[in-house]
Amino acid sequence: VQLQASGGGLVQAGDSLRLSCTTSGRTLDTLAWFRQVPGLEREFVAGIDSSNSTTLYGDSVKGRFIVSRDNAKKTIILQMNNLKPDDTAVYYCARARSLSVSRLAAMYHYWGQGTQVTVSS
């Protein structure tokens, strides 16, 4: 199983950025985004189940970020709007052999390599 994330970069506060992650194999798994700042634990950002019916967001991004997926393309998308300097982190896509979305990193079995998002003030 592979997950390949892309779309990170350097933006200014208030800007938007779109991350995408393409995976291989079955499409019945839950997909999610996490982020991590050096020295801190990995933080849940957003997740979506395989049927596209349930989404879950971290409190710090609710109302600004939108998660979606395209099962035909085996891709999860994270649309990040109104970015803030506190959103600066390495963003990881993850995949869980589960039908429900979890906020816990330990519930995810596969991880992408991470993409850096930097938001300047």
Coordinates of C-alpha atoms in Angstrom, one line a residue:
V1 CA 0.0 0.0 0.0
Q2 CA 1.3 3.4 -0.9
L3 CA 0.2 6.9 -0.2
Q4 CA 1.6 9.8 -2.1
A5 CA 0.9 13.3 -0.9
S6 CA 1.4 16.5 -2.8
G7 CA 0.4 20.2 -2.8
G8 CA 2.3 21.7 0.1
G9 CA 4.1 25.0 -0.1
L10 CA 4.7 28.4 1.3
V11 CA 1.7 30.8 1.5
Q12 CA 0.7 33.9 3.4
A13 CA -1.9 34.0 6.1
G14 CA -5.4 34.1 4.6
D15 CA -4.4 32.2 1.5
S16 CA -5.7 28.8 0.4
L17 CA -3.9 25.7 -0.4
R18 CA -5.0 22.3 -1.7
L19 CA -3.4 19.0 -0.7
S20 CA -4.0 15.7 -2.5
C21 CA -3.0 12.2 -1.7
T22 CA -3.3 9.2 -4.0
T23 CA -3.3 5.7 -2.6
S24 CA -3.1 2.2 -4.1
G25 CA -5.2 -0.9 -3.5
R26 CA -8.7 -1.1 -2.1
T27 CA -11.0 1.9 -1.8
L28 CA -13.0 0.7 1.2
D29 CA -10.7 2.2 3.8
T30 CA -11.1 5.4 5.7
L31 CA -8.7 8.2 4.6
A32 CA -7.5 11.1 6.7
W33 CA -5.1 13.9 7.1
F34 CA -2.8 14.5 10.1
R35 CA -0.2 17.2 10.7
Q36 CA 2.8 17.4 12.9
V37 CA 5.1 20.1 14.2
P38 CA 8.5 19.1 15.5
G39 CA 8.4 18.2 19.2
L40 CA 4.6 17.8 19.2
E41 CA 2.3 14.8 18.7
R42 CA 0.7 14.2 15.4
E43 CA -2.6 16.0 15.2
F44 CA -5.8 14.9 13.5
V45 CA -6.9 17.3 10.8
A46 CA -9.7 15.7 8.9
G47 CA -11.0 12.4 7.8
I48 CA -13.6 10.8 5.5
D49 CA -15.0 7.4 5.3
S50 CA -15.1 5.2 2.2
S51 CA -18.7 6.0 1.2
N52 CA -18.1 9.8 1.3
S53 CA -20.9 10.0 3.8
T54 CA -19.1 10.9 7.0
T55 CA -16.4 13.6 7.5
L56 CA -14.7 14.6 10.7
Y57 CA -12.6 17.6 11.5
G58 CA -10.1 18.7 14.1
D59 CA -11.4 21.6 16.2
S60 CA -8.7 24.0 15.0
V61 CA -9.6 23.6 11.3
K62 CA -13.3 23.3 11.5
G63 CA -15.0 25.8 9.2
R64 CA -11.8 26.5 7.2
F65 CA -10.8 23.1 5.8
I66 CA -12.8 20.8 3.6
V67 CA -12.0 17.1 3.1
S68 CA -13.2 15.1 0.1
R69 CA -12.3 12.0 -1.8
D70 CA -12.6 10.6 -5.3
N71 CA -12.7 6.8 -5.1
A72 CA -12.4 6.4 -8.8
K73 CA -9.0 8.1 -8.6
K74 CA -8.2 6.7 -5.1
T75 CA -7.5 10.2 -4.0
I76 CA -8.2 12.3 -0.8
I77 CA -8.2 16.0 -1.1
L78 CA -7.8 18.6 1.7
Q79 CA -8.9 22.1 0.7
M80 CA -7.4 24.5 3.2
N81 CA -8.9 28.0 3.3
N82 CA -8.0 31.1 5.4
L83 CA -4.7 29.6 6.4
K84 CA -3.1 30.8 9.6
P85 CA 0.5 30.6 10.8
D86 CA -0.5 28.0 13.3
D87 CA -1.4 25.7 10.4
T88 CA 2.3 25.4 9.6
A89 CA 3.3 21.8 9.8
V90 CA 4.1 18.7 7.9
Y91 CA 0.9 17.2 6.6
Y92 CA 0.5 13.4 6.3
C93 CA -2.2 11.4 4.6
A94 CA -3.2 8.2 6.3
R95 CA -5.3 5.2 5.6
A96 CA -7.1 2.9 8.0
R97 CA -8.6 -0.6 7.4
S98 CA -11.8 0.7 8.9
L99 CA -15.3 1.9 7.8
S100 CA -15.4 4.7 10.4
V101 CA -13.3 7.8 10.9
S102 CA -11.1 8.0 13.9
R103 CA -9.1 11.0 15.3
L104 CA -6.5 8.6 16.7
A105 CA -3.3 8.2 14.8
A106 CA -2.8 4.7 16.2
M107 CA -5.9 3.6 14.3
Y108 CA -4.3 4.2 10.9
H109 CA -2.2 1.5 9.3
Y110 CA -0.6 3.3 6.4
W111 CA 1.0 6.7 6.1
G112 CA 2.3 8.9 3.3
Q113 CA 5.6 10.6 3.3
G114 CA 4.3 14.0 4.4
T115 CA 4.2 17.4 2.6
Q116 CA 5.3 20.7 4.2
V117 CA 2.9 23.5 4.6
T118 CA 4.3 26.9 5.8
V119 CA 2.1 29.9 6.4
S120 CA 3.7 33.2 6.9
S121 CA 2.1 36.1 8.8

